[in-house]
Short mmCIF file of C-alpha atoms in Angstrom, two decimals:
data_model
loop_
_atom_site.label_atom_id
_atom_site.label_comp_id
_atom_site.label_asym_id
_atom_site.label_seq_id
_atom_site.Cartn_x
_atom_site.Cartn_y
_atom_site.Cartn_z
CA MET A 1 81.21 103.92 69.04
CA LYS A 2 78.38 101.45 69.54
CA LEU A 3 77.79 100.07 73.01
CA SER A 4 78.62 96.52 71.95
CA ARG A 5 81.94 97.70 70.56
CA LYS A 6 82.68 99.57 73.77
CA VAL A 7 81.95 96.48 75.84
CA ALA A 8 84.22 94.39 73.64
CA PHE A 9 86.95 97.04 73.73
CA VAL A 10 86.86 97.32 77.51
CA GLY A 11 86.81 93.54 77.83
CA VAL A 12 89.83 93.04 75.62
CA PHE A 13 91.87 95.67 77.37
CA THR A 14 90.89 94.52 80.84
CA ALA A 15 92.05 91.03 79.88
CA LEU A 16 95.27 92.41 78.37
CA SER A 17 96.05 94.49 81.45
CA MET A 18 95.55 91.46 83.67
CA VAL A 19 97.79 89.35 81.48
CA VAL A 20 100.60 91.88 81.59
CA SER A 21 100.33 92.29 85.34
CA THR A 22 100.54 88.50 85.66
CA LEU A 23 103.61 88.53 83.40
CA GLU A 24 105.02 91.33 85.52
CA ARG A 25 105.04 89.06 88.54
CA LEU A 26 107.55 86.86 86.72
CA ILE A 27 110.03 89.74 86.58
CA PRO A 28 111.92 89.55 89.87
CA LEU A 29 112.14 93.30 90.34
CA SER A 30 112.33 92.83 94.10
CA LEU A 31 115.82 91.36 93.62
CA VAL A 32 117.00 94.64 92.11
CA VAL A 33 115.03 96.97 94.39
CA PRO A 34 114.18 95.18 97.64
CA LEU A 35 111.28 97.43 98.57
CA PRO A 36 107.68 96.35 99.00
CA GLY A 37 105.23 97.99 96.63
CA VAL A 38 107.71 98.60 93.82
CA LYS A 39 106.60 97.31 90.45
CA LEU A 40 106.87 98.31 86.81
CA GLY A 41 103.17 98.95 86.41
CA LEU A 42 102.82 97.35 83.00
CA ALA A 43 99.05 97.20 83.40
CA ASN A 44 99.05 100.98 83.35
CA ILE A 45 100.26 100.82 79.74
CA MET A 46 96.95 99.27 78.76
CA VAL A 47 94.90 101.71 80.81
CA MET A 48 96.78 104.65 79.34
CA PHE A 49 96.40 103.26 75.84
CA VAL A 50 92.62 103.20 76.32
CA LEU A 51 92.78 106.69 77.83
CA TYR A 52 94.62 108.12 74.82
CA LYS A 53 92.64 106.23 72.19
CA ARG A 54 89.13 106.13 73.62
CA GLY A 55 88.96 108.68 76.40
CA ALA A 56 88.60 108.75 80.15
CA ARG A 57 85.30 106.88 80.58
CA LEU A 58 86.48 103.67 78.98
CA ALA A 59 89.83 103.97 80.75
CA TRP A 60 88.03 104.14 84.09
CA SER A 61 85.99 101.06 83.15
CA VAL A 62 89.16 99.11 82.38
CA GLN A 63 90.90 100.33 85.53
CA VAL A 64 88.03 99.54 87.91
CA LEU A 65 87.31 96.15 86.32
CA ARG A 66 90.98 95.22 86.38
CA ILE A 67 91.36 96.06 90.06
CA LEU A 68 88.11 94.32 90.98
CA LEU A 69 88.99 91.14 89.07
CA SER A 70 92.57 91.02 90.39
CA ALA A 71 91.22 91.38 93.91
CA LEU A 72 88.71 88.59 93.39
CA LEU A 73 91.32 86.29 91.84
CA PHE A 74 94.45 86.92 93.87
CA GLY A 75 93.76 89.60 96.44
CA THR A 76 92.76 90.26 99.98
CA PRO A 77 90.46 93.09 101.19
CA VAL A 78 93.55 95.07 102.15
CA SER A 79 95.29 94.61 98.82
CA PHE A 80 92.05 95.55 97.05
CA MET A 81 91.84 98.81 98.95
CA MET A 82 95.50 99.55 98.28
CA SER A 83 95.28 98.98 94.55
CA LEU A 84 91.98 100.83 94.30
CA CYS A 85 93.43 103.92 95.99
CA GLY A 86 96.59 103.73 93.88
CA GLY A 87 94.78 103.03 90.64
CA ALA A 88 92.16 105.73 91.14
CA ALA A 89 94.77 108.35 92.06
CA ALA A 90 96.90 107.41 89.05
CA LEU A 91 94.08 107.52 86.54
CA LEU A 92 92.68 110.74 87.99
CA VAL A 93 96.02 112.51 87.50
CA GLN A 94 96.55 110.98 84.06
CA GLN A 95 93.06 112.03 83.02
CA LEU A 96 93.78 115.61 84.08
CA LEU A 97 97.08 115.73 82.18
CA TYR A 98 96.69 113.67 79.02
CA ARG A 99 95.04 116.30 76.85
CA LYS A 100 97.35 119.11 77.93
CA ARG A 101 99.79 119.86 75.15
CA HIS A 102 102.68 120.50 77.55
CA PHE A 103 102.81 116.87 78.62
CA SER A 104 103.96 113.93 76.52
CA VAL A 105 103.04 110.29 77.09
CA ILE A 106 106.15 109.85 79.23
CA GLY A 107 105.39 112.76 81.53
CA VAL A 108 101.82 111.60 82.01
CA SER A 109 103.05 108.08 82.74
CA ILE A 110 105.55 109.30 85.34
CA ALA A 111 102.90 111.47 86.97
CA GLY A 112 100.59 108.46 87.04
CA ALA A 113 103.22 106.20 88.61
CA ALA A 114 103.98 108.81 91.26
CA SER A 115 100.32 109.37 92.12
CA HIS A 116 99.81 105.61 92.27
CA HIS A 117 102.40 105.47 95.03
CA ILE A 118 100.93 108.50 96.79
CA GLY A 119 97.48 106.90 96.75
CA GLN A 120 98.86 103.61 98.04
CA ILE A 121 100.82 105.24 100.83
CA PHE A 122 97.73 107.07 102.05
CA ALA A 123 95.74 103.84 101.86
CA ALA A 124 98.46 102.15 103.93
CA ALA A 125 98.38 105.04 106.39
CA ALA A 126 94.62 104.55 106.73
CA VAL A 127 94.96 100.80 107.24
CA LEU A 128 97.74 101.17 109.80
CA GLN A 129 96.10 104.25 111.33
CA SER A 130 99.46 105.94 111.35
CA ILE A 131 100.78 108.70 109.15
CA TYR A 132 104.37 107.52 109.70
CA VAL A 133 104.37 105.40 106.50
CA VAL A 134 104.59 108.67 104.55
CA ALA A 135 108.31 108.57 105.40
CA TYR A 136 108.51 105.78 102.83
CA LEU A 137 107.16 108.01 100.05
CA PRO A 138 110.35 109.83 98.88
CA ILE A 139 112.13 106.65 97.79
CA LEU A 140 108.97 105.44 96.06
CA LEU A 141 108.64 108.75 94.21
CA LEU A 142 112.26 108.51 93.03
CA LEU A 143 111.67 105.00 91.74
CA SER A 144 108.41 106.06 90.10
CA ILE A 145 110.41 108.34 87.81
CA VAL A 146 112.23 105.27 86.50
CA THR A 147 109.25 102.91 86.30
CA GLY A 148 106.98 105.63 84.92
CA ALA A 149 109.48 106.59 82.24
CA LEU A 150 109.89 102.95 81.29
CA THR A 151 106.18 102.26 80.89
CA GLY A 152 105.82 105.63 79.15
CA LEU A 153 108.48 104.64 76.62
CA ILE A 154 106.72 101.37 75.93
CA LEU A 155 103.39 103.16 75.50
CA TYR A 156 105.04 105.73 73.25
CA THR A 157 106.25 103.04 70.87
CA ILE A 158 102.79 101.46 70.82
CA ILE A 159 100.81 104.65 70.36
CA LYS A 160 102.83 106.50 67.73
CA MET B 1 113.49 103.56 67.92
CA PHE B 2 114.00 105.65 71.05
CA ALA B 3 116.18 108.29 69.37
CA ASP B 4 113.33 110.69 68.65
CA ILE B 5 111.93 110.36 72.14
CA PHE B 6 113.95 113.29 73.46
CA LYS B 7 112.49 115.54 70.78
CA LYS B 8 109.04 114.56 71.96
CA THR B 9 109.76 115.33 75.60
CA LYS B 10 107.93 118.50 76.56
CA TRP B 11 108.37 121.10 79.29
CA GLY B 12 105.62 119.68 81.40
CA ASP B 13 107.46 116.34 81.58
CA ILE B 14 110.60 117.99 82.84
CA TRP B 15 108.59 119.86 85.47
CA ILE B 16 107.03 116.62 86.67
CA VAL B 17 110.42 114.91 87.03
CA ALA B 18 111.96 117.99 88.63
CA GLY B 19 109.08 118.26 91.08
CA LEU B 20 109.38 114.62 92.10
CA LEU B 21 113.16 114.92 92.48
CA VAL B 22 112.80 118.01 94.67
CA ILE B 23 110.16 116.40 96.91
CA SER B 24 112.21 113.26 97.47
CA CYS B 25 115.57 115.01 97.82
CA VAL B 26 114.29 117.47 100.41
CA VAL B 27 113.61 114.53 102.70
CA PHE B 28 116.92 112.80 101.88
CA LEU B 29 118.99 115.93 102.45
CA PHE B 30 117.65 116.54 105.92
CA PRO B 31 117.69 113.21 107.68
CA ALA B 32 116.50 113.70 111.20
CA PRO B 33 118.62 112.14 113.95
CA ARG B 34 117.05 108.98 115.17
CA THR B 35 116.88 107.28 118.52
CA SER B 36 117.99 103.75 119.17
CA GLU B 37 114.48 102.87 120.25
CA ALA B 38 112.18 100.96 117.96
CA VAL B 39 108.45 101.41 118.29
CA VAL B 40 106.04 98.56 117.61
CA GLU B 41 102.56 99.71 116.71
CA GLN B 42 99.40 97.78 116.02
CA ASN B 43 96.13 99.35 114.92
CA GLY B 44 97.73 102.76 115.48
CA LYS B 45 98.50 102.02 119.13
CA VAL B 46 102.01 101.65 120.51
CA ILE B 47 102.32 98.17 121.97
CA HIS B 48 106.11 97.96 122.56
CA VAL B 49 109.02 100.36 122.77
CA LEU B 50 112.29 98.44 122.47
CA ASP B 51 115.81 99.74 123.02
CA LEU B 52 117.93 98.25 120.24
CA LYS B 53 121.21 99.33 121.86
CA ASP B 54 120.44 97.48 125.09
CA PRO B 55 122.53 94.26 124.99
CA GLY B 56 120.01 92.59 127.24
CA ASN B 57 117.45 92.87 124.49
CA GLU B 58 119.58 91.03 121.92
CA GLY B 59 118.03 87.80 120.78
CA ARG B 60 114.72 88.71 122.35
CA GLN B 61 111.67 87.56 120.44
CA ILE B 62 108.30 89.26 120.54
CA LYS B 63 105.12 87.73 119.28
CA VAL B 64 102.49 90.08 117.90
CA GLU B 65 99.06 88.57 117.48
CA GLY B 66 96.09 90.01 115.66
CA ASN B 67 94.47 88.94 112.41
CA TYR B 68 97.74 87.09 111.86
CA THR B 69 100.83 86.40 113.93
CA ASN B 70 104.22 88.04 113.40
CA LEU B 71 107.32 87.03 115.30
CA LEU B 72 109.80 89.86 115.81
CA GLU B 73 113.41 89.30 116.74
CA ILE B 74 116.03 91.76 117.97
CA THR B 75 119.53 91.07 116.67
CA ASP B 76 122.77 93.01 117.02
CA THR B 77 121.97 94.89 113.79
CA GLY B 78 118.36 95.77 114.43
CA ILE B 79 114.91 94.33 114.62
CA SER B 80 113.16 92.23 112.00
CA VAL B 81 110.18 89.99 111.42
CA VAL B 82 111.51 86.43 111.41
CA SER B 83 108.27 84.62 110.80
CA ALA B 84 104.77 85.60 109.81
CA ASP B 85 101.68 83.79 108.64
CA CYS B 86 100.26 86.74 106.70
CA PRO B 87 99.58 86.07 103.01
CA ASP B 88 102.30 88.13 101.32
CA GLY B 89 105.27 87.99 103.69
CA VAL B 90 106.44 91.45 102.63
CA CYS B 91 107.21 92.25 106.26
CA MET B 92 110.02 89.71 106.40
CA GLN B 93 112.16 91.60 103.88
CA GLY B 94 114.00 94.20 105.91
CA VAL B 95 115.81 94.82 109.18
CA VAL B 96 114.81 98.01 110.98
CA GLY B 97 117.97 99.80 112.04
CA LYS B 98 120.08 98.27 109.28
CA THR B 99 118.46 98.07 105.86
CA THR B 100 115.28 100.01 106.46
CA ARG B 101 113.68 102.52 108.79
CA MET B 102 110.33 100.81 108.94
CA ILE B 103 108.58 97.51 108.52
CA ALA B 104 104.87 97.42 107.92
CA CYS B 105 102.63 94.37 107.85
CA LEU B 106 99.33 95.58 106.45
CA PRO B 107 97.37 92.34 106.98
CA ASN B 108 98.19 92.37 110.69
CA ARG B 109 98.03 96.21 110.95
CA LEU B 110 101.55 96.05 112.38
CA MET B 111 104.26 98.64 112.07
CA VAL B 112 107.82 98.66 113.44
CA TYR B 113 109.81 101.86 113.05
CA LEU B 114 112.48 104.10 114.49
CA PRO B 115 110.84 107.29 115.68
CA GLN B 116 112.54 110.55 114.86
CA GLU B 117 114.17 112.31 117.75
CA LYS B 118 112.21 115.28 118.96
CA THR B 119 114.08 118.47 118.06
CA GLU B 120 113.51 121.77 119.77
CA VAL B 121 111.70 124.18 117.47
CA ASP B 122 114.00 126.99 118.70
CA VAL B 123 117.02 125.21 117.26
CA ILE B 124 115.52 125.16 113.78
CA LEU B 125 114.65 128.85 113.97
CA GLN B 126 118.27 129.93 114.64
#
């Protein structure tokens, strides 16, 4: 793929991922699950789409750009660090798993959602300088099965 | 549309879900006994230890200042953040001792939690 096409591709999918994460804020998920940090992770659909269609390098570009732009537009230094740790952990795990034939889109998506939470919890532990927040991880991991499966299903219908 | 999804599910997926379930259930199945004392930490340092069972503490308000200001209040059910000027306000969602075990306010580096009671190692070994 030519460089100009890559730039355009990354641009379009960065924009798309930011649009869906803005739309996601309209879904009052916190009314159903009143826990901070729980979200559907719709933006991950776009990142995973790029990962499956165009490989890890472009997926990393989309992920890093998305996190950087969201931080500049809506974020604080703390929220930037949190989403960077979560996003990097998620994409790292997804990158390791997506070519393995034993994992389908849904499994990779669940693994990504779970590692996103793990990354975020360790970022929070670093910010608070206390490892105690890890106690919050089990419930997040349980919920990540649901949110990961959901985004995986959506991606599955797009990709197939 | 989703009917063929179960045919596409592979072994690795089931292992991922099973692994996550095991990790989270292990913690849920063995809840450690907890004290009635809540610990307030800022920047990793303990700044208050509050006895929630002490009736004299009920209604007490504690102001925690840092990058932002959080106002904690002890009620008969637990301890919660009643007002905060941090940007997201996530910390005002729960009540430690009733709905949650821990409140964290990342912008103010504040954490309120119930510490787990120290158990003797010998007891576990029996």
